[in-house]
Every structure is written in C-alpha cells, then in structure tokens.
Amino acid sequence: MEKDMERRLYADTGAPEGSPVVNPDPRTLGDSSNIQLFNEQLKLLNSGLTEEDRLNFCDTPPEVIKPFRGHWENFLNWARSESLWILGFGTGCGAIELRPLMTSRFDMYQYGIQPRPTPRQSSIFVIGGYASVKTMKRIVRSYEQMQGPKFVLGLGSCTINGGMYYDSYNTVNRLDHYIPVDVYIAGCMPRPEALLAGLMELKTIIKEGRGEGANKYAENFEWYKANQKRIIKDWNMPDYNW
Amino acid sequence: MNIELYKNLENSFGVTSLEVKNRNQSYIRVKKEMAVPLITHLKLVESYKHLSFFTIIDQIEKGEFELLYMLHSYSRNHDLGIIVSIERHETDMESIHHLWPAAETYQRELREMFGVEFPDSPGLYENFCLEGWEGIPPMRREFDTKRYSEDTFYKRPGRETNDPAKYMKEKIYPSEAETW
Ligand code: SF4
C-alpha cells in the first residue's frame, strides 16, 4: 500500500518535456515552526524516541552556566585555551588537514592541542568542511555530548556559505545556524598554517572570555533545534543528547 | 566485440545498435523484457562474469531512463555495456540480484536516487545515502537542486563568483597577465 503510494508520487512528478520544474517546498514538508519541544514541566518531549527508549535518555534541556568573575575565571580561561583537545571526528575534505597538523612539521602538540577519541574528553570540535544533512545529525549528536565549555571551529568555505556545494541538495550552507561557531577559517581547503592561525585566534577568544558557545547554545536552544529539525527529517534520537 | 557473438545475440534476444568504442569496449541496446534473459545468458554462457557497475542515465528529453549494465569478461578482455530504456512513468525493472548479490546495493541506490523500483530486491527500501528524504528523488533531472538548497538551507549574503582563470591572471600573476 505504502509502496503503491510512493510509486504514484514518483509517477506524478515524472515531468513531461517542457513542463515547469516542480519541487515540493521543504518548508511545507516538515513544518518545524510548530514543533513541540517541551511538555508542561519544561522537560524535553523526545518525540523522536520510542516509549521504552525515552526512559534511557535525559529530558533536561541544557542550562546556561555563568562564568566566574575576575582572576579565577581568567585563570580558568588560560588553562582552557592552553589545553585544546580536538574531537577526532573528521567531516568533509578538511579533516585531511589535521594529519599534517599533528606530525612534526606543524606539530600542534607544542600549542597544547591534541586529538581525543570521544566527545566527552574533548573541548573543541573542528568541522572540517561540508556538512551533509546526514553528517549534521552526527555533528549535533557529538556536539551535545561534549562537556562545556566547548568550542567549534569551522574549517573551509563550505562551513561558511556552502563553498562550492552551495547549491547541493544535501549540504548545509551556514553551519552557525545549527551549532554555534567560534572561529571560521576561509579557504578551500585552508593550509595547516591557516588552521594554526585559526587555533591561535580561538585561544585569544577564549582568553578574553568570549568563548561562550555552549551558553549560546543553551540560551537559543529552541532556535537551534527548530533549524536542525527542519533539515533532519528522521529525528530518531533524543532532543538533547547529553 | 566479436561480430559473431553480436549476430547470435541479435537473433536470439533482439539486440540492436551495436556501438564499438574501441577494441575492449562496446555497447548494445535491448528491449526491457529481454534484458534479464540476455544478461543471464551473457553471464552463464558467454563468460561475461563480472558486473562492473550498474547505473541510470536520465534522458528527460526522450521521457525515458536508460539503464546501463556494464559487464566484463576476463577471458575476452572485453567490457560490454547493455543499455535498456524504460519509460519515466513506469519505473519498474526486473532485479538482477540473483545473478550478482552485489547488485542489491546498486538497486538500492537507484531506487533512492531515481525512484526506479526493482521488486523483490532485498533491502530495497533501506536508506542508502539519504536519510528521511521526502519528495522526488534527487538525481532525477526535473529536481532543481539549487532551488531546493535555497529553500532549505540558510544562505549567507555576500557570495561572489569569479571566473577562476581571469581572477588568477589579474590578482595573482598580474605581470604575466598580458602574455597569457
Ligand atoms: S571548503 Fe573546499 S576543501 Fe573544504 S570541504 Fe569544502 S570543498 Fe572541501
């Protein structure tokens, strides 16, 4: 039955020659303006999960954690900026730049930067280029699992405005509409030097106390969720993957 | 391609329009009903044992999909492409997964990207590349990917496009620009 319907859908859209191009307007498909995120107790609904799975996941939205004041926070920021641990999750072409960065020529270890295998251990997420919708789902999932304070570095033109994939049906154009981004590095693809410059820039940002991505995410949680859910149609994970 | 083999296939399967690209590569066309018998024959009798790839070309102007089965024979050292036209409206095709189990994957992809159905092919409705895709399959040519992208994703204003050759001449090698 379902298959028949599907087939009819394709048959209808087999446009004969010269007919105008028809695309379904995605805005009307998964209507995300009225997605419901919270129940009355302000807990997450987790509507993508099955009944028994819901018990296994957290239903608390992220909270804003206020920074301390004065020298203590400065000290913490200094410590954070000098031990940037990269999540070993390569997306897009740009992830290839992380290898030369690790080895002796560019040697990122001398700046206190090193890769880590799991989101829980890492503090910086390098999005190495184009993020397809399918990858976006994994990116969101990994990003939310990282412990705050956490930083995101958008590497390459693709993360900025879609780069050469700006017209692809499957590549998101602006990364910062889905997760907060601290530093962008332009180029297609940027050299490891540019990546190092970006990391140094990130260090300054953190030292000045401007690396507040995690709090920004918590503050604008609903906006980010609406954007994410608009493109990720098969949302079968918790609303907040902590 | 061996002309005798072609004559044989012409008689028994109604194969038409032989196109010889070079010594090691030729293409033939066959009707939809005879496609799978022909491929079976080529595999079992004529030593075309290897399925190199299986893909679809969307000939929207003619209103049809061209299915291209590329077979390879090790003993003949020859690639044979079998082109089968099907209507864009009737997108059903017999499956060949019983000949090559790997064809399942091709068929899954083609179902997702072009909406061509292969009844009985295992796992046909599983996700291949896309997850939760709604709407018309993206590789069909009536699908406007640019418009879809504009509608779905958020554009960042201020995007400029330069002709790379011209731009390089002007900006990077200005002194050499005249000599090019
Ligand atoms: S910016 Fe260029 S190198 Fe980087 S992911 Fe995009 S296409 Fe690849």
XYZ file of C-alpha atoms and ligand atoms in Angstrom:
430
model
C 0.000 0.000 0.000
C 2.689 2.390 1.082
C 4.805 1.312 -1.835
C 1.944 1.963 -4.213
C 1.543 5.443 -2.860
C 5.213 6.077 -3.179
C 5.205 4.872 -6.734
C 2.314 7.095 -7.598
C 4.173 10.033 -6.143
C 7.099 9.383 -8.447
C 4.826 8.823 -11.402
C 3.074 12.126 -10.836
C 6.304 14.017 -10.722
C 7.752 12.474 -13.866
C 7.501 15.817 -15.572
C 6.878 15.649 -19.304
C 9.012 17.715 -21.580
C 8.683 21.444 -21.229
C 6.642 21.383 -18.073
C 7.738 23.690 -15.281
C 10.043 22.263 -12.684
C 8.232 21.269 -9.523
C 9.894 20.839 -6.203
C 7.979 20.390 -3.023
C 8.603 23.367 -0.819
C 10.549 21.878 2.082
C 9.079 24.453 4.400
C 5.723 22.797 3.961
C 7.081 19.287 4.394
C 8.435 19.007 7.886
C 6.732 22.003 9.403
C 9.207 22.955 12.057
C 7.696 26.239 13.167
C 5.277 24.348 15.355
C 7.468 21.518 16.534
C 6.866 20.919 20.161
C 9.968 20.585 22.218
C 8.803 20.824 25.828
C 5.987 19.446 27.955
C 4.276 21.388 30.774
C 7.070 20.709 33.274
C 9.542 22.190 30.766
C 11.078 18.795 30.185
C 12.020 17.671 26.709
C 9.421 15.569 24.955
C 11.920 13.422 22.997
C 9.197 12.737 20.478
C 11.639 11.014 18.121
C 12.177 8.147 20.542
C 10.050 5.119 21.257
C 8.224 4.814 24.558
C 10.709 2.465 26.222
C 13.741 4.298 24.870
C 12.573 7.540 26.389
C 13.365 6.232 29.870
C 17.010 5.781 28.946
C 17.705 9.340 27.858
C 17.800 12.627 29.622
C 14.917 15.021 29.217
C 16.509 18.120 30.678
C 17.383 20.923 28.288
C 20.870 22.423 28.536
C 21.407 25.146 31.115
C 23.385 28.326 30.971
C 26.384 28.109 33.263
C 27.514 31.562 34.259
C 31.238 32.180 34.122
C 33.015 33.112 37.355
C 34.371 36.598 37.763
C 37.785 38.129 37.991
C 41.088 36.383 38.240
C 39.694 32.936 38.856
C 37.865 32.963 35.531
C 40.926 34.418 33.812
C 42.983 31.591 35.195
C 40.432 29.022 34.051
C 40.297 30.553 30.603
C 44.050 30.474 30.365
C 44.010 26.783 31.286
C 41.238 26.048 28.804
C 42.961 27.825 25.972
C 46.244 26.026 26.580
C 44.737 22.551 26.508
C 42.532 22.372 23.474
C 41.549 18.818 22.817
C 40.143 18.158 19.391
C 37.363 15.687 18.869
C 38.570 13.117 16.364
C 35.605 13.416 14.057
C 36.519 14.383 10.535
C 33.806 15.710 8.286
C 34.333 16.909 4.740
C 37.639 17.231 2.895
C 39.219 19.480 5.509
C 39.744 16.720 8.039
C 42.726 15.694 5.960
C 44.498 18.842 7.143
C 44.543 17.554 10.698
C 47.140 14.895 9.879
C 49.910 17.239 8.774
C 48.989 19.401 11.719
C 49.743 16.569 14.103
C 53.046 15.494 12.662
C 56.413 17.093 13.174
C 56.326 19.865 10.621
C 53.415 21.788 12.077
C 53.301 19.956 15.382
C 50.175 21.159 17.083
C 51.150 19.443 20.333
C 53.515 22.287 21.074
C 50.477 24.553 21.413
C 48.699 22.201 23.779
C 46.386 20.867 21.102
C 45.825 17.180 20.693
C 43.193 14.839 19.332
C 40.877 12.844 21.567
C 38.711 9.894 20.607
C 35.418 10.686 22.351
C 33.216 13.757 22.685
C 33.281 13.586 26.486
C 37.025 14.126 26.543
C 37.302 16.894 24.018
C 36.710 20.593 24.159
C 36.982 21.670 20.532
C 35.116 20.369 17.540
C 36.709 21.018 14.154
C 34.106 20.812 11.407
C 36.377 20.027 8.505
C 34.298 21.305 5.632
C 30.991 20.444 4.023
C 28.411 19.036 6.369
C 25.778 16.982 4.648
C 22.416 16.611 6.288
C 23.283 13.076 7.265
C 26.546 14.206 8.872
C 24.759 17.110 10.521
C 22.800 14.628 12.568
C 26.036 13.085 13.856
C 27.562 16.511 14.379
C 24.650 17.612 16.538
C 24.797 14.406 18.478
C 28.527 14.647 19.118
C 28.460 18.355 19.857
C 25.811 17.982 22.507
C 27.750 15.225 24.194
C 30.840 17.362 24.630
C 31.346 18.886 28.047
C 31.244 22.634 28.334
C 32.934 24.962 27.816
C 33.223 23.768 24.248
C 34.353 25.474 21.098
C 33.648 24.962 17.416
C 35.975 25.784 14.583
C 34.524 25.918 11.075
C 37.226 24.951 8.626
C 36.870 25.816 4.964
C 34.463 27.782 2.831
C 31.860 25.070 2.960
C 31.107 25.749 6.578
C 30.839 29.466 5.924
C 28.467 29.659 2.998
C 28.362 26.240 1.422
C 31.514 26.761 -0.629
C 31.382 25.037 -3.948
C 28.499 22.916 -2.711
C 26.277 25.922 -2.126
C 23.638 24.555 -4.497
C 23.733 20.959 -3.364
C 20.533 19.435 -2.067
C 22.422 17.758 0.696
C 24.956 20.215 2.102
C 24.056 22.781 4.713
C 25.093 26.310 3.809
C 25.631 28.043 7.106
C 26.963 25.962 9.903
C 26.247 28.602 12.541
C 22.525 28.120 12.167
C 22.815 24.609 13.521
C 25.543 24.814 16.140
C 27.356 27.878 17.485
C 30.690 28.522 15.782
C 33.565 30.423 17.390
C 36.055 30.773 14.562
C 35.785 30.339 10.825
C 38.769 29.662 8.613
C 38.238 30.590 4.991
C 39.825 28.712 2.134
C 39.185 25.700 0.023
C 40.940 23.989 1.556
C 42.959 26.038 4.061
C 46.575 25.099 4.640
C 47.662 23.821 8.046
C 49.184 27.243 8.689
C 45.749 28.784 8.346
C 44.368 26.199 10.698
C 47.064 27.051 13.218
C 46.264 30.740 12.840
C 42.624 29.929 13.476
C 43.507 27.985 16.579
C 45.605 30.874 17.862
C 42.665 33.178 17.218
C 40.490 30.799 19.194
C 42.962 30.946 22.052
C 42.716 34.723 22.160
C 38.952 34.487 22.082
C 38.935 32.076 24.991
C 41.400 34.146 26.992
C 39.246 37.205 26.526
C 36.298 35.223 27.840
C 34.375 35.299 24.588
C 34.278 31.534 24.008
C 30.726 31.162 25.215
C 29.380 28.839 22.519
C 27.915 26.330 24.935
C 25.949 29.016 26.743
C 24.796 30.498 23.482
C 23.532 27.097 22.516
C 21.660 26.733 25.780
C 20.151 30.206 25.510
C 18.959 29.757 21.946
C 18.213 26.086 22.300
C 14.799 26.264 20.680
C 16.036 28.201 17.690
C 18.863 25.751 17.057
C 16.517 22.804 17.488
C 13.989 24.241 15.049
C 16.712 24.737 12.447
C 18.111 21.269 12.987
C 14.750 19.586 12.867
C 13.883 21.398 9.701
C 16.579 19.560 7.796
C 16.949 16.330 9.766
C 13.720 14.642 8.866
C 14.209 11.272 10.524
C 14.862 12.515 14.003
C 15.262 9.259 15.921
C 17.476 10.465 18.721
C 16.843 12.356 21.931
C 16.193 16.073 21.619
C 19.233 16.800 23.725
C 21.937 14.158 23.590
C 23.593 14.588 26.892
C 33.209 -7.055 -29.887
C 33.104 -10.311 -31.698
C 30.700 -9.807 -34.597
C 29.576 -13.410 -34.452
C 28.511 -13.028 -30.869
C 26.571 -9.918 -31.799
C 24.782 -11.741 -34.627
C 23.901 -14.521 -32.210
C 22.505 -12.124 -29.663
C 20.641 -10.273 -32.378
C 18.885 -13.461 -33.420
C 18.053 -14.791 -30.009
C 17.479 -11.641 -27.921
C 16.692 -8.917 -30.430
C 19.766 -6.898 -29.534
C 20.189 -3.718 -31.593
C 22.507 -0.816 -32.325
C 25.957 -2.158 -31.653
C 28.335 0.640 -30.849
C 32.007 -0.236 -30.799
C 34.016 2.289 -28.827
C 37.329 0.506 -29.109
C 38.835 -2.949 -29.098
C 37.862 -3.525 -25.494
C 34.575 -1.752 -25.147
C 31.208 -1.855 -26.884
C 27.588 -1.092 -26.167
C 24.385 -2.772 -27.226
C 20.729 -1.981 -26.699
C 17.955 -4.371 -25.823
C 14.247 -4.252 -25.019
C 13.164 -4.173 -21.383
C 11.618 -7.672 -21.421
C 14.704 -9.307 -22.895
C 17.241 -7.561 -20.668
C 17.472 -10.021 -17.810
C 17.432 -13.146 -20.039
C 20.192 -11.551 -22.090
C 22.296 -10.719 -19.061
C 21.786 -14.217 -17.682
C 22.893 -15.668 -20.988
C 25.947 -13.435 -21.134
C 26.941 -14.372 -17.632
C 26.363 -18.117 -17.807
C 27.294 -18.875 -21.383
C 29.378 -16.069 -22.824
C 31.819 -15.577 -19.938
C 30.723 -12.017 -19.016
C 31.033 -12.917 -15.366
C 31.750 -9.578 -13.791
C 29.285 -6.778 -13.180
C 31.443 -3.664 -13.283
C 28.661 -1.256 -12.492
C 25.004 -0.626 -12.955
C 23.688 2.882 -13.322
C 20.963 5.023 -14.821
C 21.059 7.948 -17.210
C 18.064 10.235 -17.062
C 17.067 11.084 -20.635
C 14.363 13.519 -19.698
C 14.082 14.861 -23.257
C 13.081 11.429 -24.528
C 10.963 10.735 -21.474
C 12.922 7.679 -20.517
C 15.559 6.303 -18.212
C 18.484 4.452 -19.725
C 19.689 1.637 -17.523
C 23.288 0.758 -18.185
C 24.599 -2.622 -17.110
C 28.334 -2.816 -17.594
C 29.655 -6.360 -17.822
C 33.222 -7.506 -18.095
C 34.640 -10.703 -19.471
C 38.058 -11.742 -18.226
C 38.680 -14.325 -20.914
C 37.741 -11.977 -23.744
C 39.240 -8.935 -22.021
C 36.175 -7.017 -23.038
C 33.651 -4.609 -21.497
C 30.104 -4.851 -22.712
C 27.548 -2.208 -21.868
C 23.896 -3.180 -22.114
C 21.555 -0.234 -22.422
C 17.887 -0.705 -21.593
C 15.390 2.121 -21.989
C 12.412 2.269 -19.676
C 9.614 4.794 -19.502
C 9.989 7.521 -16.940
C 6.434 6.867 -15.849
C 6.689 3.130 -15.441
C 9.688 2.760 -13.306
C 9.685 -0.963 -12.671
C 12.560 -3.148 -13.658
C 13.385 -6.777 -13.071
C 16.028 -7.292 -10.442
C 19.355 -8.991 -11.149
C 20.337 -9.685 -7.556
C 20.062 -13.435 -8.181
C 22.953 -13.168 -10.630
C 25.215 -10.892 -8.604
C 24.373 -10.344 -4.927
C 26.217 -7.019 -5.154
C 23.523 -5.743 -7.485
C 21.323 -5.282 -4.409
C 23.365 -2.283 -3.416
C 23.187 -0.716 -6.874
C 19.462 -1.238 -6.929
C 19.023 0.257 -3.515
C 20.924 3.319 -4.665
C 18.965 3.644 -7.885
C 15.685 3.291 -6.023
C 16.682 6.122 -3.765
C 18.271 8.431 -6.318
C 15.966 7.885 -9.315
C 12.902 6.195 -7.869
C 13.236 3.154 -10.102
C 11.805 0.094 -8.404
C 13.275 -3.386 -8.501
C 10.625 -5.668 -6.992
C 11.990 -8.466 -4.766
C 15.432 -6.969 -4.465
C 16.414 -7.380 -0.798
C 16.661 -4.271 1.336
C 15.362 -2.095 -1.465
C 13.741 0.413 0.867
C 16.609 0.795 3.269
C 18.433 4.109 3.361
C 21.384 4.287 1.064
C 22.810 7.816 1.162
C 19.909 9.934 2.226
C 18.074 9.671 5.471
C 14.433 10.518 5.676
C 14.255 12.025 2.203
C 10.864 13.391 1.288
C 9.865 14.472 -2.154
C 11.138 13.473 -5.553
C 14.383 11.525 -5.836
C 17.250 13.986 -6.140
C 19.028 12.562 -9.173
C 16.014 12.944 -11.417
C 16.650 15.838 -13.696
C 13.400 17.625 -13.006
C 14.595 18.049 -9.432
C 16.027 21.535 -9.099
C 18.842 21.168 -6.621
C 19.736 24.870 -6.489
C 16.220 25.898 -5.661
C 15.882 23.148 -3.126
C 19.070 24.296 -1.466
C 17.899 27.904 -1.407
C 14.597 26.916 0.131
C 16.009 24.552 2.704
C 19.283 25.981 3.905
C 20.136 29.448 5.091
C 22.117 31.468 2.611
C 24.837 33.750 3.753
C 24.603 37.001 1.821
C 27.624 38.429 0.058
C 28.641 35.484 -2.016
C 30.649 36.475 -5.087
C 31.684 34.396 -8.030
C 34.755 34.995 -10.154
C 35.950 33.286 -13.256
C 38.979 31.484 -11.827
C 41.229 31.864 -14.869
C 40.571 35.580 -15.196
C 40.872 36.192 -11.490
C 44.188 34.390 -11.235
C 45.599 36.393 -14.096
C 44.566 39.703 -12.583
C 45.337 39.123 -8.964
C 47.994 36.516 -8.620
C 50.115 36.885 -11.750
C 49.497 40.474 -12.870
C 52.842 40.797 -14.649
C 52.242 37.682 -16.684
C 48.653 38.535 -17.469
C 49.492 40.169 -20.804
C 51.458 37.235 -22.079
C 48.714 34.668 -21.468
S 35.865 24.214 1.573
Fe 36.739 23.085 -0.167
S 38.222 21.677 0.738
Fe 36.835 22.370 2.373
S 35.202 20.847 2.470
Fe 34.520 22.472 1.108
S 35.096 21.778 -0.922
Fe 36.266 20.554 0.525
